[in-house]
Amino acid sequence: MNAQRGSGSLLAVIILLMMSATLLHATRIQLDDALGLLADERQFYLQYSRAASALVWGGEQHWTINAAGWVCKADPVYGRACLSMQGENSLLLRGDAGSGTLAHYRWVAPTGSAGRIRSVPHGWIDYCPLALPAACQPE
């Protein structure tokens, strides 16, 4: 009788283990990539909501309107709101979560009350409308 040594079965098991390890490694890489995307998306939504909150909060504040540059107010809950005079009755309100974060802009106008502003209809924008990018930064 011929004694079988089982080398074919052993080779099949080794190949199966190698394929499983490769598949497991590829799945881990996909999971790492997905977690990175999820973290980026979470950060975007946090900054987006803080910028929107800061814009609403800034619209309710009393402002000292300054013709030279940005005037900013910060709140730990709502974020930072900044106001810049762009014309006689044209002001630009900027809301963000802090320096270097996503920002929203809204055109506003002064009201009859000292230091109060009101939103201009259809004045909300999610990019800076000013021609020079440096003029969009309140720092």
Coordinates of C-alpha atoms in Angstrom, one line a residue:
M1 CA 0.0 0.0 0.0
N2 CA 1.0 3.5 -0.7
A3 CA 1.0 5.7 2.4
Q4 CA -0.3 9.2 1.7
R5 CA 1.6 12.0 3.3
G6 CA -1.0 14.8 3.1
S7 CA 1.2 17.4 1.5
G8 CA -1.5 18.4 -1.0
S9 CA -3.9 19.1 1.9
L10 CA -1.3 21.0 3.8
L11 CA -0.5 23.1 0.8
A12 CA -4.3 23.9 0.3
V13 CA -4.6 24.9 3.9
I14 CA -1.6 27.2 3.7
I15 CA -2.9 28.8 0.6
L16 CA -6.3 29.3 2.2
L17 CA -4.7 30.9 5.3
M18 CA -2.6 33.3 3.1
M19 CA -5.7 34.4 1.1
S20 CA -7.6 34.9 4.3
A21 CA -4.8 37.0 5.8
T22 CA -4.6 39.1 2.6
L23 CA -8.3 39.7 2.6
L24 CA -8.3 40.6 6.3
H25 CA -5.5 43.1 5.6
A26 CA -7.3 44.7 2.7
T27 CA -10.5 45.0 4.8
R28 CA -8.5 46.7 7.6
I29 CA -7.0 49.2 5.1
Q30 CA -10.5 50.0 3.8
L31 CA -11.8 50.5 7.4
D32 CA -8.9 52.9 8.2
D33 CA -9.7 54.9 5.1
A34 CA -13.4 55.0 6.0
L35 CA -12.7 56.1 9.5
G36 CA -10.5 59.0 8.2
L37 CA -13.2 60.1 5.9
L38 CA -15.7 59.9 8.8
A39 CA -13.5 62.1 11.0
D40 CA -13.1 64.7 8.3
E41 CA -16.8 64.8 7.6
R42 CA -17.5 65.1 11.3
Q43 CA -15.1 68.0 11.6
F44 CA -16.8 69.7 8.6
Y45 CA -20.2 69.4 10.1
L46 CA -19.0 70.8 13.5
Q47 CA -17.4 73.8 11.8
Y48 CA -20.4 74.3 9.6
S49 CA -22.9 74.4 12.5
R50 CA -20.6 76.6 14.6
A51 CA -20.2 79.1 11.7
A52 CA -24.0 79.2 11.2
S53 CA -24.5 79.7 14.9
A54 CA -21.9 82.4 15.1
L55 CA -23.6 84.2 12.2
V56 CA -27.0 84.2 13.9
W57 CA -25.4 85.2 17.2
G58 CA -23.5 88.0 15.6
G59 CA -26.7 89.4 14.1
E60 CA -28.1 89.8 17.6
Q61 CA -25.1 91.7 19.0
H62 CA -24.6 95.4 19.4
W63 CA -21.7 96.5 17.2
T64 CA -19.3 99.4 17.2
I65 CA -19.1 99.9 13.4
N66 CA -15.5 100.7 12.4
A67 CA -14.6 101.8 8.9
A68 CA -11.1 100.3 9.1
G69 CA -11.0 96.5 9.1
W70 CA -12.9 93.8 11.0
V71 CA -14.4 94.1 14.5
C72 CA -14.8 90.7 16.1
K73 CA -16.7 89.3 19.1
A74 CA -16.2 85.7 20.4
D75 CA -18.4 83.4 22.5
P76 CA -17.3 80.0 23.7
V77 CA -20.6 78.4 22.8
Y78 CA -21.5 80.1 19.5
G79 CA -18.1 80.8 18.0
R80 CA -16.8 84.1 16.6
A81 CA -18.6 86.8 14.6
C82 CA -16.8 89.6 12.8
L83 CA -18.2 92.7 11.1
S84 CA -16.6 94.7 8.4
M85 CA -17.8 97.9 6.8
Q86 CA -17.9 97.6 3.0
G87 CA -19.9 100.8 2.0
E88 CA -22.0 103.5 3.5
N89 CA -24.9 101.1 4.2
S90 CA -23.3 97.8 3.4
L91 CA -21.7 95.7 6.1
L92 CA -20.3 92.1 5.9
L93 CA -20.9 89.8 8.8
R94 CA -18.6 86.8 9.1
G95 CA -19.3 83.8 11.4
D96 CA -16.8 81.0 12.1
A97 CA -15.7 78.6 14.8
G98 CA -12.3 80.4 15.3
S99 CA -9.2 81.2 13.3
G100 CA -8.5 78.9 10.4
T101 CA -12.0 77.3 10.3
L102 CA -14.9 77.2 7.9
A103 CA -16.7 80.6 7.7
H104 CA -20.1 81.8 6.5
Y105 CA -20.9 85.4 5.4
R106 CA -24.0 87.5 5.4
W107 CA -24.6 91.0 4.0
V108 CA -26.2 93.2 6.7
A109 CA -27.2 96.8 7.0
P110 CA -27.2 99.1 10.0
T111 CA -30.6 99.8 11.6
G112 CA -31.8 103.0 13.2
S113 CA -30.7 101.8 16.6
A114 CA -27.2 102.5 17.5
G115 CA -25.0 99.5 17.0
R116 CA -27.7 97.2 15.7
I117 CA -27.7 95.4 12.3
R118 CA -30.3 93.7 10.2
S119 CA -29.9 91.0 7.6
V120 CA -30.3 91.9 3.9
P121 CA -32.7 89.6 2.1
H122 CA -30.8 86.9 0.1
G123 CA -27.5 88.1 1.7
W124 CA -26.3 84.7 3.1
I125 CA -23.2 83.3 1.3
D126 CA -20.8 80.5 2.2
Y127 CA -17.8 82.0 0.5
C128 CA -16.2 85.4 0.8
P129 CA -17.6 87.9 -1.7
L130 CA -14.6 90.3 -1.5
A131 CA -12.2 90.5 -4.4
L132 CA -9.0 90.0 -2.3
P133 CA -8.7 86.8 -0.3
A134 CA -6.7 88.6 2.4
A135 CA -9.5 91.0 3.0
C136 CA -11.7 88.1 4.0
Q137 CA -9.5 87.3 7.0
P138 CA -10.3 89.2 10.2
E139 CA -6.8 88.7 11.7

